[in-house]
Short mmCIF file of C-alpha atoms and ligand atoms in Angstrom, two decimals:
data_model
loop_
_atom_site.label_atom_id
_atom_site.label_comp_id
_atom_site.label_asym_id
_atom_site.label_seq_id
_atom_site.Cartn_x
_atom_site.Cartn_y
_atom_site.Cartn_z
CA MET X 124 23.80 41.41 -27.12
CA SER X 125 22.38 39.29 -29.85
CA GLU X 126 25.78 38.97 -31.60
CA SER X 127 27.09 36.76 -28.81
CA ILE X 128 24.24 34.30 -29.14
CA VAL X 129 25.22 32.86 -32.52
CA PRO X 130 29.00 32.66 -32.97
CA PRO X 131 30.19 32.55 -36.59
CA GLU X 132 31.23 28.89 -36.52
CA VAL X 133 27.70 27.67 -35.67
CA ARG X 134 25.97 29.73 -38.31
CA PRO X 135 22.95 27.77 -39.47
CA LYS X 136 22.98 26.39 -42.98
CA PRO X 137 21.05 28.63 -45.37
CA ALA X 138 17.44 27.54 -45.57
CA VAL X 139 17.44 28.02 -49.33
CA PRO X 140 19.80 26.67 -51.97
CA ALA X 141 22.28 28.98 -53.69
CA LYS X 142 19.86 29.43 -56.56
CA PRO X 143 16.61 27.53 -56.69
CA PRO X 144 15.98 25.84 -60.02
CA HIS X 145 12.97 28.08 -60.83
CA VAL X 146 14.97 31.29 -60.59
CA ALA X 147 16.36 32.07 -64.02
CA ALA X 148 19.91 33.36 -64.26
CA PRO X 149 19.64 37.11 -64.61
CA SER X 150 20.71 38.43 -67.98
CA PRO X 151 22.89 41.52 -68.03
CA THR X 152 20.42 43.18 -70.38
CA ALA X 153 17.31 42.23 -68.43
CA PRO X 154 15.25 45.24 -67.38
CA HIS X 155 14.80 43.93 -63.84
CA GLY X 156 18.42 43.83 -62.77
CA PRO X 157 19.96 46.08 -60.14
CA SER X 158 19.60 48.94 -62.61
CA GLY X 159 15.86 48.59 -62.08
CA LEU X 160 16.40 49.74 -58.52
CA GLY X 161 16.50 53.42 -59.20
CA GLY X 162 17.64 53.36 -62.82
CA GLY X 163 21.29 52.89 -61.93
CA VAL X 164 21.50 56.19 -60.09
CA GLY X 165 23.15 55.89 -56.70
CA VAL X 166 22.47 52.16 -56.43
CA ASP X 167 25.54 49.99 -55.96
CA ARG X 168 25.68 46.61 -57.56
CA VAL X 169 25.41 44.06 -54.82
CA PRO X 170 26.96 40.61 -55.31
CA GLY X 171 24.15 38.13 -55.41
CA LEU X 172 21.75 40.64 -56.94
CA GLY X 173 22.35 39.41 -60.44
CA HIS X 174 25.99 40.49 -60.76
CA SER X 175 28.04 37.44 -61.53
CA GLY X 176 31.61 38.40 -60.67
CA SER X 177 33.54 35.14 -60.85
CA GLY X 178 34.98 33.73 -57.68
CA SER X 179 32.84 35.77 -55.29
CA THR X 180 31.92 33.73 -52.23
CA LEU X 181 28.94 36.03 -51.61
CA LEU X 182 27.26 34.87 -54.78
CA GLY X 183 23.92 33.26 -54.17
CA TYR X 184 20.22 33.54 -53.83
CA ILE X 185 18.98 36.10 -51.34
CA GLY X 186 15.26 35.48 -51.61
CA ILE X 187 13.88 38.86 -52.58
CA ASP X 188 11.36 37.18 -54.85
CA THR X 189 9.73 35.49 -51.85
CA ILE X 190 8.02 38.84 -51.19
CA ILE X 191 5.40 37.64 -53.69
CA GLU X 192 4.68 34.57 -51.57
CA GLN X 193 4.64 36.69 -48.41
CA MET X 194 2.16 39.09 -50.00
CA ARG X 195 0.05 36.17 -51.19
CA LYS X 196 -0.17 34.77 -47.68
CA LYS X 197 -1.13 38.16 -46.22
CA THR X 198 -3.78 38.75 -48.87
CA MET X 199 -5.19 35.28 -48.30
CA LYS X 200 -5.44 35.93 -44.58
CA ALA X 201 -6.90 39.41 -44.88
CA GLY X 202 -9.14 38.87 -47.90
CA PHE X 203 -10.22 41.91 -49.87
CA ASP X 204 -13.21 44.06 -50.72
CA PHE X 205 -14.60 44.54 -54.20
CA ASN X 206 -17.54 46.82 -54.77
CA ILE X 207 -19.35 46.85 -58.08
CA MET X 208 -22.23 49.13 -59.02
CA ILE X 209 -24.77 48.31 -61.72
CA VAL X 210 -26.60 51.10 -63.54
CA GLY X 211 -29.07 51.06 -66.41
CA HIS X 212 -32.82 51.12 -66.76
CA SER X 213 -34.86 48.24 -65.42
CA GLY X 214 -35.16 45.03 -67.39
CA LEU X 215 -31.75 45.33 -69.08
CA GLY X 216 -30.48 42.19 -67.35
CA LYS X 217 -28.29 43.84 -64.70
CA SER X 218 -29.12 41.43 -61.88
CA THR X 219 -28.86 38.44 -64.19
CA LEU X 220 -25.44 39.50 -65.48
CA VAL X 221 -23.98 40.03 -62.02
CA ASN X 222 -25.29 36.65 -60.98
CA THR X 223 -23.73 35.12 -64.09
CA LEU X 224 -20.42 36.86 -63.37
CA PHE X 225 -20.15 35.63 -59.83
CA LYS X 226 -21.97 32.35 -60.35
CA SER X 227 -24.36 32.96 -57.52
CA GLN X 228 -27.46 34.76 -56.50
CA VAL X 229 -25.58 37.84 -55.35
CA SER X 230 -28.07 40.38 -56.57
CA ARG X 231 -31.18 38.23 -56.52
CA TRP X 232 -32.59 39.86 -53.42
CA SER X 233 -31.06 43.23 -54.09
CA SER X 234 -34.35 44.43 -55.50
CA GLY X 235 -35.80 44.22 -52.00
CA TRP X 236 -39.29 45.10 -53.17
CA GLY X 237 -40.81 41.84 -52.07
CA GLY X 238 -40.16 40.19 -55.41
CA GLU X 239 -42.54 42.36 -57.43
CA HIS X 240 -40.71 44.39 -60.00
CA LYS X 241 -42.35 47.69 -59.20
CA ILE X 242 -40.50 50.68 -60.52
CA PRO X 243 -39.51 52.96 -57.66
CA LYS X 244 -40.44 56.61 -58.00
CA THR X 245 -36.88 57.77 -57.55
CA VAL X 246 -33.51 56.14 -57.94
CA GLU X 247 -32.76 53.90 -54.99
CA ILE X 248 -29.39 52.60 -53.92
CA LYS X 249 -29.28 49.03 -52.65
CA ALA X 250 -26.03 47.53 -51.53
CA VAL X 251 -25.82 43.80 -50.86
CA SER X 252 -22.65 42.08 -49.63
CA HIS X 253 -21.52 38.49 -49.95
CA VAL X 254 -18.33 36.75 -49.01
CA ILE X 255 -17.10 34.58 -51.86
CA GLU X 256 -14.19 32.21 -51.32
CA GLU X 257 -12.11 30.57 -54.01
CA GLY X 258 -8.76 28.83 -53.65
CA GLY X 259 -8.53 30.00 -50.04
CA VAL X 260 -8.92 33.68 -50.99
CA LYS X 261 -11.87 35.53 -49.52
CA MET X 262 -13.50 38.37 -51.40
CA LYS X 263 -16.19 40.49 -49.82
CA LEU X 264 -18.22 41.38 -52.85
CA THR X 265 -20.71 44.21 -52.60
CA VAL X 266 -23.15 44.71 -55.45
CA ILE X 267 -24.69 48.17 -55.48
CA ASP X 268 -27.91 48.16 -57.46
CA THR X 269 -29.61 51.37 -58.57
CA PRO X 270 -33.26 50.47 -59.26
CA GLY X 271 -35.31 53.26 -60.76
CA PHE X 272 -32.48 54.73 -62.81
CA GLY X 273 -33.71 55.90 -66.21
CA ASP X 274 -37.24 54.61 -65.55
CA GLN X 275 -38.98 57.93 -65.01
CA ILE X 276 -40.60 60.17 -67.61
CA ASN X 277 -38.25 62.94 -66.58
CA ASN X 278 -34.80 61.51 -65.91
CA GLU X 279 -33.10 64.84 -65.38
CA ASN X 280 -30.34 64.61 -62.78
CA CYS X 281 -31.31 61.04 -61.93
CA TRP X 282 -27.61 60.33 -61.41
CA ASP X 283 -27.54 62.65 -58.38
CA PRO X 284 -28.31 59.95 -55.79
CA ILE X 285 -25.67 57.75 -57.46
CA SER X 286 -22.91 60.37 -57.36
CA LYS X 287 -23.92 61.23 -53.79
CA TYR X 288 -23.51 57.58 -52.79
CA ILE X 289 -20.09 57.34 -54.46
CA ASN X 290 -18.87 60.50 -52.72
CA GLU X 291 -20.26 59.37 -49.38
CA GLN X 292 -18.09 56.28 -49.57
CA TYR X 293 -15.00 58.44 -50.26
CA GLU X 294 -15.96 60.62 -47.32
CA LYS X 295 -16.34 57.60 -45.03
CA PHE X 296 -12.89 56.36 -46.02
CA LEU X 297 -11.35 59.81 -45.57
CA LYS X 298 -12.85 60.18 -42.10
CA GLU X 299 -11.31 56.87 -41.10
CA GLU X 300 -7.97 57.90 -42.56
CA VAL X 301 -7.73 61.22 -40.74
CA ASN X 302 -8.76 59.71 -37.42
CA ILE X 303 -5.97 59.90 -34.86
CA ALA X 304 -6.56 56.30 -33.84
CA ARG X 305 -7.11 54.81 -37.25
CA LYS X 306 -8.08 51.26 -37.90
CA LYS X 307 -5.33 48.96 -39.06
CA ARG X 308 -7.47 48.12 -42.03
CA ILE X 309 -10.08 50.62 -43.12
CA PRO X 310 -13.22 48.93 -44.44
CA ASP X 311 -13.43 49.79 -48.12
CA THR X 312 -16.92 50.60 -49.33
CA ARG X 313 -15.74 52.76 -52.24
CA VAL X 314 -17.20 51.84 -55.62
CA HIS X 315 -14.39 50.23 -57.60
CA CYS X 316 -16.33 49.74 -60.78
CA CYS X 317 -19.60 50.91 -62.30
CA LEU X 318 -21.04 48.66 -64.99
CA TYR X 319 -23.20 50.85 -67.20
CA PHE X 320 -25.79 48.96 -69.24
CA ILE X 321 -26.56 50.32 -72.70
CA SER X 322 -29.86 49.33 -74.25
CA PRO X 323 -29.44 47.11 -77.36
CA THR X 324 -31.43 49.48 -79.57
CA GLY X 325 -29.04 49.28 -82.52
CA HIS X 326 -29.40 53.04 -82.94
CA SER X 327 -27.27 55.23 -80.75
CA LEU X 328 -26.69 56.20 -77.16
CA ARG X 329 -29.53 57.96 -75.39
CA GLN X 330 -29.06 61.44 -73.95
CA LEU X 331 -29.25 59.93 -70.46
CA ASP X 332 -26.44 57.46 -71.23
CA ILE X 333 -24.22 60.30 -72.39
CA GLU X 334 -25.05 62.57 -69.45
CA PHE X 335 -24.57 59.83 -66.89
CA MET X 336 -21.23 58.61 -68.20
CA LYS X 337 -19.96 62.15 -68.77
CA HIS X 338 -20.71 63.19 -65.19
CA LEU X 339 -19.76 60.01 -63.40
CA SER X 340 -16.61 59.07 -65.30
CA ARG X 341 -14.80 61.76 -63.33
CA VAL X 342 -15.50 60.09 -60.01
CA VAL X 343 -15.69 56.36 -60.70
CA ASN X 344 -14.40 53.69 -63.11
CA ILE X 345 -17.15 53.26 -65.68
CA ILE X 346 -17.30 50.14 -67.82
CA PRO X 347 -20.01 50.44 -70.48
CA VAL X 348 -21.59 47.19 -71.68
CA ILE X 349 -24.21 46.47 -74.32
CA ALA X 350 -26.99 44.59 -72.58
CA LYS X 351 -28.92 41.58 -73.94
CA SER X 352 -26.78 41.38 -77.05
CA ASP X 353 -28.51 38.13 -78.08
CA THR X 354 -31.39 40.33 -79.26
CA MET X 355 -29.22 41.64 -82.11
CA THR X 356 -27.76 39.86 -85.13
CA PRO X 357 -23.94 39.68 -85.26
CA ASP X 358 -23.88 42.42 -87.93
CA GLU X 359 -26.18 44.71 -85.95
CA LYS X 360 -24.09 44.07 -82.86
CA ASN X 361 -20.79 44.97 -84.53
CA GLU X 362 -22.24 48.06 -86.12
CA PHE X 363 -23.79 49.18 -82.85
CA LYS X 364 -20.57 48.61 -80.94
CA HIS X 365 -18.69 50.66 -83.48
CA ARG X 366 -21.22 53.49 -83.30
CA VAL X 367 -21.26 53.55 -79.50
CA ARG X 368 -17.45 53.67 -79.39
CA LYS X 369 -17.43 56.59 -81.80
CA GLU X 370 -20.07 58.41 -79.76
CA LEU X 371 -18.16 57.88 -76.52
CA GLU X 372 -15.15 59.39 -78.22
CA THR X 373 -17.12 62.31 -79.66
CA TYR X 374 -18.53 63.20 -76.27
CA GLY X 375 -15.14 62.83 -74.59
CA ILE X 376 -16.32 60.10 -72.22
CA GLU X 377 -13.38 58.49 -70.46
CA TYR X 378 -14.35 54.97 -69.53
CA TYR X 379 -12.15 52.41 -67.80
CA PRO X 380 -9.31 51.59 -68.56
CA GLN X 381 -8.55 55.28 -69.08
CA ASN X 382 -5.75 56.06 -71.54
CA GLU X 383 -4.05 58.47 -69.21
CA PHE X 384 -3.56 55.89 -66.46
CA ASP X 385 -1.67 53.30 -68.50
CA ASP X 386 1.50 52.61 -66.51
CA ASP X 387 3.87 51.69 -69.34
CA MET X 388 3.99 50.43 -72.92
CA GLU X 389 3.06 46.87 -71.94
CA ASP X 390 0.04 48.20 -70.08
CA LYS X 391 -0.87 50.48 -72.98
CA ASN X 392 -0.70 47.67 -75.54
CA GLU X 393 -2.83 45.40 -73.40
CA ASN X 394 -5.36 48.13 -72.60
CA ASP X 395 -5.51 49.34 -76.22
CA LYS X 396 -6.74 45.89 -77.22
CA ILE X 397 -9.42 46.02 -74.53
CA ARG X 398 -10.48 49.55 -75.45
CA GLU X 399 -10.80 48.54 -79.11
CA ALA X 400 -13.11 45.67 -78.11
CA MET X 401 -15.33 47.75 -75.85
CA PRO X 402 -18.16 48.11 -75.08
CA PHE X 403 -18.55 44.37 -74.56
CA ALA X 404 -21.79 43.00 -75.94
CA VAL X 405 -22.94 40.66 -73.19
CA VAL X 406 -25.55 38.06 -72.44
CA GLY X 407 -26.49 36.87 -68.98
CA SER X 408 -28.38 33.78 -67.94
CA ASP X 409 -29.04 31.51 -65.03
CA LYS X 410 -30.39 28.69 -67.19
CA GLU X 411 -28.39 25.67 -68.24
CA PHE X 412 -28.69 23.86 -71.57
CA GLN X 413 -27.19 20.68 -72.93
CA VAL X 414 -24.90 21.52 -75.87
CA ASN X 415 -22.72 18.81 -77.45
CA GLY X 416 -23.02 16.72 -74.31
CA LYS X 417 -21.94 19.56 -72.04
CA ARG X 418 -24.07 21.63 -69.70
CA VAL X 419 -23.66 25.33 -70.45
CA LEU X 420 -25.26 28.56 -69.31
CA GLY X 421 -27.22 30.04 -72.16
CA ARG X 422 -30.36 31.53 -73.65
CA LYS X 423 -32.61 29.92 -76.20
CA THR X 424 -33.23 32.06 -79.27
CA ALA X 425 -34.69 31.55 -82.72
CA TRP X 426 -31.17 30.68 -83.95
CA GLY X 427 -30.44 28.16 -81.22
CA VAL X 428 -28.81 28.40 -77.83
CA VAL X 429 -26.62 31.45 -77.22
CA GLU X 430 -23.90 30.18 -74.93
CA VAL X 431 -22.96 32.81 -72.38
CA GLU X 432 -19.34 31.69 -72.03
CA ASN X 433 -18.70 31.00 -75.72
CA PRO X 434 -16.62 33.88 -77.15
CA ASN X 435 -18.06 33.17 -80.60
CA HIS X 436 -21.55 33.87 -79.28
CA CYS X 437 -21.09 36.91 -77.04
CA GLU X 438 -18.48 38.83 -75.09
CA PHE X 439 -19.44 37.78 -71.59
CA ALA X 440 -16.21 35.79 -71.17
CA LEU X 441 -14.14 38.78 -72.32
CA LEU X 442 -15.84 41.00 -69.77
CA ARG X 443 -15.42 38.41 -67.00
CA ASP X 444 -11.73 37.90 -67.76
CA PHE X 445 -11.08 41.63 -67.94
CA LEU X 446 -13.07 42.56 -64.85
CA ILE X 447 -12.04 39.74 -62.55
CA ARG X 448 -9.04 37.88 -63.91
CA SER X 449 -6.84 40.68 -65.24
CA HIS X 450 -7.98 44.10 -63.99
CA LEU X 451 -9.61 43.65 -60.57
CA GLN X 452 -6.56 44.89 -58.67
CA ASP X 453 -6.08 47.75 -61.12
CA LEU X 454 -9.71 48.83 -60.69
CA LYS X 455 -9.06 49.05 -56.95
CA GLU X 456 -5.81 50.94 -57.47
CA VAL X 457 -7.28 53.49 -59.90
CA THR X 458 -10.14 54.02 -57.45
CA HIS X 459 -7.70 54.65 -54.62
CA ASN X 460 -4.93 56.51 -56.43
CA ILE X 461 -6.97 58.61 -58.81
CA HIS X 462 -10.65 58.98 -57.92
CA TYR X 463 -10.33 58.89 -54.15
CA GLU X 464 -7.14 60.95 -54.23
CA THR X 465 -8.90 63.68 -56.23
CA TYR X 466 -11.75 63.70 -53.73
CA ARG X 467 -9.37 63.70 -50.78
CA ALA X 468 -7.14 66.50 -52.08
CA ARG X 469 -10.08 68.74 -52.82
CA ARG X 470 -11.78 67.94 -49.54
CA LEU X 471 -8.74 68.68 -47.43
CA ASN X 472 -7.99 71.81 -49.45
CA ASP X 473 -11.50 73.18 -49.11
CA ASN X 474 -11.44 72.29 -45.49
CA GLY X 475 -8.25 74.24 -44.83
CA GLY X 476 -6.32 71.18 -43.72
CA LEU X 477 -7.19 68.27 -41.52
CA HIS X 478 -10.12 69.75 -39.66
CA PRO X 479 -12.85 67.38 -38.61
CA ILE X 480 -15.35 66.83 -41.36
CA SER X 481 -19.06 66.70 -40.76
CA ALA X 482 -20.76 63.48 -41.81
CA ASN X 483 -23.39 65.20 -43.95
CA ASN X 484 -20.91 67.35 -45.73
CA THR X 485 -19.90 65.23 -48.69
CA GLN X 486 -18.94 67.00 -51.85
CA ASP X 487 -20.59 66.91 -55.21
CA SER X 488 -18.85 69.95 -56.56
CA ASN X 489 -16.81 68.08 -59.14
CA LEU X 490 -19.93 66.84 -60.85
P1 GDP P 1192 -32.62 44.19 -64.32
O1 GDP P 1192 -33.92 44.85 -64.04
O2 GDP P 1192 -31.78 45.08 -65.19
O3 GDP P 1192 -31.91 43.73 -63.09
O4 GDP P 1192 -32.94 42.91 -65.23
P2 GDP P 1192 -33.06 41.38 -64.80
O5 GDP P 1192 -31.73 40.77 -64.60
O6 GDP P 1192 -34.04 41.26 -63.69
O7 GDP P 1192 -33.65 40.75 -66.15
C1 GDP P 1192 -34.86 41.18 -66.72
C2 GDP P 1192 -35.35 40.13 -67.72
O8 GDP P 1192 -34.47 40.04 -68.82
C3 GDP P 1192 -35.45 38.72 -67.14
O9 GDP P 1192 -36.58 38.10 -67.67
C4 GDP P 1192 -34.19 38.04 -67.64
O10 GDP P 1192 -34.34 36.64 -67.79
C5 GDP P 1192 -33.98 38.71 -68.98
N1 GDP P 1192 -32.58 38.78 -69.36
C6 GDP P 1192 -31.51 38.99 -68.54
N2 GDP P 1192 -30.36 38.99 -69.24
C7 GDP P 1192 -30.69 38.80 -70.53
C8 GDP P 1192 -29.94 38.69 -71.75
O11 GDP P 1192 -28.71 38.79 -71.79
N3 GDP P 1192 -30.66 38.49 -72.91
C9 GDP P 1192 -32.01 38.37 -72.92
N4 GDP P 1192 -32.59 38.17 -74.09
N5 GDP P 1192 -32.75 38.47 -71.81
C10 GDP P 1192 -32.11 38.67 -70.62
MG1 MG P 1193 -32.34 44.01 -61.10
#
């Protein structure tokens, strides 16, 4: 029926030129040619898909690359969720750092104890959400604070409420997924990243740090950071970083980005550099100072102002670039494809298939 509507002679002019100036001529040796579509097995070369047989009238731009623009538009419309958890004993600058990262007061009221910094008797979990918009893209940022962690005399198993929370979010997502009438877009409350704050002692990791990261690295992306690094001299800082990295290796703690999830050599090279620079020694601040005629976020010390965003002063900018500008999407993907998938597979297995799951029955058995 539709064929009769547009006869061949009134075919509309193509909306796009034969090859827009920004599309580079494909090289026969380029990895992204037609051979990229299935490694050359069973995929015919299609004129116009980079094969330049002379004289072909079918040569020309198809527009496959516009998928990027289409995806961009969809993402802009839908926005996305990003959930970050902060763990470490009180006073390590967790709230300050998150506020510095997202340039707002996102975790200011996350304490929720009426402003007084009382130490709760047990670990509490406080999630606070904010919608942040930049360049037309909306991000629903949830900061999950864990006041009380590591603050007790006996900190045995103080990660239990944290792992329970993480698993509950997987369970919530799974329940939505197995629903017969599932939502078009399942709200994502899963923890994409857990920033673990290491005390700048200059000595070594505490037993609690090791236990926490060892247990939790199996269920969530852990990014260890050295807190308040302005309290150490550059030499102390470098030595401490080196020692912490060695200890993490000795105890077999797999922090993010995990070696085993590197996609290819390019990924591996990029992530190797990041792994070699971790844990980032950070400084957070909400105070501005005038330095060389510019207003900068910083902290006043005996040596002068430590500028938060100056890579010669601390590694805040490295952390920010890694967390937000280069690896945010990957953090979400590893959460979905690895951590959630492990939870889901085990859950459905234990449950003998897709039986309904009770709300209180979240699993901690992998911890
Ligand atoms: P939290 O309990 O871990 O959330 O810590 P806060 O963010 O509330 O900070 C506790 C105190 O440490 C506050 O007085 C902050 O101003 C200070 N602080 C935060 N970040 C840093 C930092 O990077 N260096 C130094 N020296 N102090 C910091
Ligand atoms: Mg706090």
